[in-house]
């Protein structure tokens, strides 16, 4: 039987750290604040927004929503982002993706200042991850995978990590973050041959394909740690991951459930990034006063 890597345990310790940081900020009269830009009324976006808002409230972090219509113009979105770039009281900005198809996503997202890019949506944040430099923030989901591994004391050094999925939101950044933690990485995608053998060879599996129950018992073996990022709805209408949990759990050493794994950690990471951005800004302004 596998150890179940519960997101709520990670979130509890992460929230304690965030609360300490918020206390420090408030002692300096700084109220950390998240700006949320949502275009249209997509149910997935609304659900994530609801969770983010609840987590902000729980952790005494302010937020403000900027809701734009589905047929918004590129100029209006860019204006909104630029307004938030300049806003002294906003420390981080969340923009729901993908944007409606009539908008130039690349151009719009890269308008956001890297200092406020708390969900790693800009090319500069991504460059930071690939260069191993502290620049911007990693996408929250990728950070959540790493936080889960760290929390449960899973050492990545020398391990073979296989990541299924190569998106900029999860697969690519998590690969680079695992590489930084000295894992040897393999990234699989729809053109990969012999996915079964690739996944079976892994010590650490990160499943981020967006395909319900795609990783089955024949992909798995004893000794593996499985991080299931997938959020899917199965044929019975239930929420499930990319890994067939009931098949995997008796085989592998440790696994994250869906729901109850990566998802909840992701929301706290978002709040942590906002708080870290506020702390960085506070320290920068203190330094500039000292140097005057
Ligand atoms: P995405 O942009 O659709 O990317 C999926 C990736 O998986 C692609 O690289 C694709 O390969 C690969 N893939 C899909 N089916 C495959 C298959 N049968 N075999 C091998 N590779 C396959 O999705 P995403 O945004 O990365 O999200 C992935 C999953 O994570 C989704 O279920 C999403 O809902 C979930 N998610 C969860 C969180 C969270 O907080 N827990 C946050 C974000 C996303 P190609 O590149 O070749 O097409």
PDB file of N, CA and C and ligand atoms in Angstrom, residues 141 164-167 169-171 188-191 195 208-211 214 229-232 242 262-263 266, ligand 1:
ATOM      1  N   UNK A 141       1.375  25.658 -10.165  1.00  0.00           N
ATOM      2  CA  UNK A 141       1.195  24.201 -10.154  1.00  0.00           C
ATOM      3  C   UNK A 141       2.544  23.478 -10.148  1.00  0.00           C
ATOM      4  N   UNK A 164       5.113  13.415 -17.653  1.00  0.00           N
ATOM      5  CA  UNK A 164       4.250  13.178 -18.820  1.00  0.00           C
ATOM      6  C   UNK A 164       3.473  14.471 -19.066  1.00  0.00           C
ATOM      7  N   UNK A 165       3.821  15.147 -20.150  1.00  0.00           N
ATOM      8  CA  UNK A 165       3.236  16.462 -20.462  1.00  0.00           C
ATOM      9  C   UNK A 165       4.343  17.483 -20.609  1.00  0.00           C
ATOM     10  N   UNK A 166       4.218  18.352 -21.621  1.00  0.00           N
ATOM     11  CA  UNK A 166       5.279  19.341 -21.884  1.00  0.00           C
ATOM     12  C   UNK A 166       4.708  20.751 -22.005  1.00  0.00           C
ATOM     13  N   UNK A 167       3.614  21.020 -21.288  1.00  0.00           N
ATOM     14  CA  UNK A 167       3.039  22.366 -21.379  1.00  0.00           C
ATOM     15  C   UNK A 167       3.903  23.358 -20.603  1.00  0.00           C
ATOM     16  N   UNK A 169       2.685  25.411 -18.577  1.00  0.00           N
ATOM     17  CA  UNK A 169       2.049  25.597 -17.271  1.00  0.00           C
ATOM     18  C   UNK A 169       2.582  24.563 -16.267  1.00  0.00           C
ATOM     19  N   UNK A 170       2.783  23.337 -16.739  1.00  0.00           N
ATOM     20  CA  UNK A 170       3.204  22.287 -15.806  1.00  0.00           C
ATOM     21  C   UNK A 170       4.465  21.547 -16.291  1.00  0.00           C
ATOM     22  N   UNK A 171       4.344  20.807 -17.385  1.00  0.00           N
ATOM     23  CA  UNK A 171       5.391  19.856 -17.778  1.00  0.00           C
ATOM     24  C   UNK A 171       6.783  20.458 -17.887  1.00  0.00           C
ATOM     25  N   UNK A 188       7.858  13.266 -21.459  1.00  0.00           N
ATOM     26  CA  UNK A 188       7.059  12.528 -22.453  1.00  0.00           C
ATOM     27  C   UNK A 188       5.903  13.395 -22.959  1.00  0.00           C
ATOM     28  N   UNK A 189       5.452  13.072 -24.170  1.00  0.00           N
ATOM     29  CA  UNK A 189       4.352  13.814 -24.801  1.00  0.00           C
ATOM     30  C   UNK A 189       3.648  12.873 -25.773  1.00  0.00           C
ATOM     31  N   UNK A 190       2.770  13.434 -26.588  1.00  0.00           N
ATOM     32  CA  UNK A 190       1.962  12.541 -27.436  1.00  0.00           C
ATOM     33  C   UNK A 190       2.786  11.821 -28.517  1.00  0.00           C
ATOM     34  N   UNK A 191       3.964  12.320 -28.808  1.00  0.00           N
ATOM     35  CA  UNK A 191       4.788  11.668 -29.851  1.00  0.00           C
ATOM     36  C   UNK A 191       5.829  10.729 -29.246  1.00  0.00           C
ATOM     37  N   UNK A 195       5.754   4.923 -24.066  1.00  0.00           N
ATOM     38  CA  UNK A 195       5.522   5.663 -22.811  1.00  0.00           C
ATOM     39  C   UNK A 195       5.509   4.704 -21.624  1.00  0.00           C
ATOM     40  N   UNK A 208       1.038  14.907 -16.004  1.00  0.00           N
ATOM     41  CA  UNK A 208       0.393  16.187 -16.331  1.00  0.00           C
ATOM     42  C   UNK A 208      -0.028  16.170 -17.793  1.00  0.00           C
ATOM     43  N   UNK A 209      -0.842  15.176 -18.140  1.00  0.00           N
ATOM     44  CA  UNK A 209      -1.276  15.009 -19.532  1.00  0.00           C
ATOM     45  C   UNK A 209      -2.698  15.509 -19.748  1.00  0.00           C
ATOM     46  N   UNK A 210      -3.480  15.553 -18.682  1.00  0.00           N
ATOM     47  CA  UNK A 210      -4.881  15.961 -18.823  1.00  0.00           C
ATOM     48  C   UNK A 210      -5.715  14.871 -19.479  1.00  0.00           C
ATOM     49  N   UNK A 211      -5.439  13.620 -19.110  1.00  0.00           N
ATOM     50  CA  UNK A 211      -6.158  12.484 -19.691  1.00  0.00           C
ATOM     51  C   UNK A 211      -6.545  11.525 -18.553  1.00  0.00           C
ATOM     52  N   UNK A 214      -5.076   7.812 -17.448  1.00  0.00           N
ATOM     53  CA  UNK A 214      -4.224   7.384 -18.565  1.00  0.00           C
ATOM     54  C   UNK A 214      -3.055   6.502 -18.094  1.00  0.00           C
ATOM     55  N   UNK A 229      -0.927  15.443 -11.399  1.00  0.00           N
ATOM     56  CA  UNK A 229      -1.344  16.845 -11.561  1.00  0.00           C
ATOM     57  C   UNK A 229      -2.709  16.940 -12.254  1.00  0.00           C
ATOM     58  N   UNK A 230      -3.063  15.913 -12.970  1.00  0.00           N
ATOM     59  CA  UNK A 230      -4.276  15.944 -13.799  1.00  0.00           C
ATOM     60  C   UNK A 230      -5.544  16.287 -13.024  1.00  0.00           C
ATOM     61  N   UNK A 231      -6.373  17.098 -13.632  1.00  0.00           N
ATOM     62  CA  UNK A 231      -7.717  17.347 -13.086  1.00  0.00           C
ATOM     63  C   UNK A 231      -8.676  17.070 -14.228  1.00  0.00           C
ATOM     64  N   UNK A 232      -9.335  15.940 -14.140  1.00  0.00           N
ATOM     65  CA  UNK A 232     -10.222  15.518 -15.228  1.00  0.00           C
ATOM     66  C   UNK A 232     -11.557  15.080 -14.644  1.00  0.00           C
ATOM     67  N   UNK A 242      -4.764  11.922 -13.734  1.00  0.00           N
ATOM     68  CA  UNK A 242      -4.255  11.240 -14.928  1.00  0.00           C
ATOM     69  C   UNK A 242      -3.862   9.807 -14.612  1.00  0.00           C
ATOM     70  N   UNK A 262      -2.306  17.807  -5.430  1.00  0.00           N
ATOM     71  CA  UNK A 262      -1.605  19.000  -5.925  1.00  0.00           C
ATOM     72  C   UNK A 262      -2.495  20.263  -5.921  1.00  0.00           C
ATOM     73  N   UNK A 263      -3.787  20.090  -6.255  1.00  0.00           N
ATOM     74  CA  UNK A 263      -4.667  21.245  -6.474  1.00  0.00           C
ATOM     75  C   UNK A 263      -4.694  22.245  -5.328  1.00  0.00           C
ATOM     76  N   UNK A 266      -1.519  24.206  -4.850  1.00  0.00           N
ATOM     77  CA  UNK A 266      -1.344  25.237  -5.885  1.00  0.00           C
ATOM     78  C   UNK A 266      -1.915  26.585  -5.418  1.00  0.00           C
TER      79      UNK A 266
HETATM   80  P1  LIG B   1      -2.069  20.746 -21.746  1.00  0.00           P
HETATM   81  O1  LIG B   1      -1.586  22.120 -22.022  1.00  0.00           O
HETATM   82  O2  LIG B   1      -3.219  20.188 -22.482  1.00  0.00           O
HETATM   83  O3  LIG B   1      -0.806  19.771 -21.965  1.00  0.00           O
HETATM   84  C1  LIG B   1      -0.940  18.394 -21.884  1.00  0.00           C
HETATM   85  C2  LIG B   1       0.387  17.756 -22.195  1.00  0.00           C
HETATM   86  O4  LIG B   1       0.266  16.362 -22.040  1.00  0.00           O
HETATM   87  C3  LIG B   1       0.859  18.007 -23.626  1.00  0.00           C
HETATM   88  O5  LIG B   1       2.251  18.236 -23.631  1.00  0.00           O
HETATM   89  C4  LIG B   1       0.529  16.701 -24.346  1.00  0.00           C
HETATM   90  O6  LIG B   1       1.459  16.342 -25.363  1.00  0.00           O
HETATM   91  C5  LIG B   1       0.647  15.692 -23.221  1.00  0.00           C
HETATM   92  N1  LIG B   1      -0.257  14.568 -23.414  1.00  0.00           N
HETATM   93  C6  LIG B   1      -1.594  14.589 -23.515  1.00  0.00           C
HETATM   94  N2  LIG B   1      -2.084  13.352 -23.694  1.00  0.00           N
HETATM   95  C7  LIG B   1      -1.000  12.527 -23.717  1.00  0.00           C
HETATM   96  C8  LIG B   1      -0.834  11.137 -23.890  1.00  0.00           C
HETATM   97  N3  LIG B   1      -1.872  10.335 -24.082  1.00  0.00           N
HETATM   98  N4  LIG B   1       0.422  10.656 -23.860  1.00  0.00           N
HETATM   99  C9  LIG B   1       1.486  11.455 -23.649  1.00  0.00           C
HETATM  100  N5  LIG B   1       1.384  12.773 -23.489  1.00  0.00           N
HETATM  101  C10 LIG B   1       0.152  13.306 -23.513  1.00  0.00           C
HETATM  102  O7  LIG B   1      -2.409  20.555 -20.214  1.00  0.00           O
HETATM  103  P2  LIG B   1      -1.798  21.284 -18.897  1.00  0.00           P
HETATM  104  O8  LIG B   1      -2.318  22.664 -18.818  1.00  0.00           O
HETATM  105  O9  LIG B   1      -0.341  21.025 -18.821  1.00  0.00           O
HETATM  106  O10 LIG B   1      -2.551  20.456 -17.776  1.00  0.00           O
HETATM  107  C11 LIG B   1      -2.328  19.081 -17.616  1.00  0.00           C
HETATM  108  C12 LIG B   1      -3.296  18.551 -16.581  1.00  0.00           C
HETATM  109  O11 LIG B   1      -3.037  19.199 -15.348  1.00  0.00           O
HETATM  110  C13 LIG B   1      -4.775  18.841 -16.891  1.00  0.00           C
HETATM  111  O12 LIG B   1      -5.555  17.773 -16.407  1.00  0.00           O
HETATM  112  C14 LIG B   1      -5.065  20.082 -16.075  1.00  0.00           C
HETATM  113  O13 LIG B   1      -6.428  20.182 -15.723  1.00  0.00           O
HETATM  114  C15 LIG B   1      -4.229  19.823 -14.870  1.00  0.00           C
HETATM  115  N6  LIG B   1      -3.836  21.018 -14.127  1.00  0.00           N
HETATM  116  C16 LIG B   1      -3.893  20.926 -12.781  1.00  0.00           C
HETATM  117  C17 LIG B   1      -3.523  21.998 -12.022  1.00  0.00           C
HETATM  118  C18 LIG B   1      -3.518  21.863 -10.525  1.00  0.00           C
HETATM  119  O14 LIG B   1      -3.401  22.831  -9.814  1.00  0.00           O
HETATM  120  N7  LIG B   1      -3.627  20.648  -9.993  1.00  0.00           N
HETATM  121  C19 LIG B   1      -3.146  23.202 -12.626  1.00  0.00           C
HETATM  122  C20 LIG B   1      -3.040  23.247 -14.024  1.00  0.00           C
HETATM  123  C21 LIG B   1      -3.390  22.147 -14.765  1.00  0.00           C
HETATM  124  P3  LIG B   1       1.679  17.222 -26.710  1.00  0.00           P
HETATM  125  O15 LIG B   1       2.509  18.388 -26.296  1.00  0.00           O
HETATM  126  O16 LIG B   1       2.381  16.301 -27.636  1.00  0.00           O
HETATM  127  O17 LIG B   1       0.304  17.615 -27.169  1.00  0.00           O
END
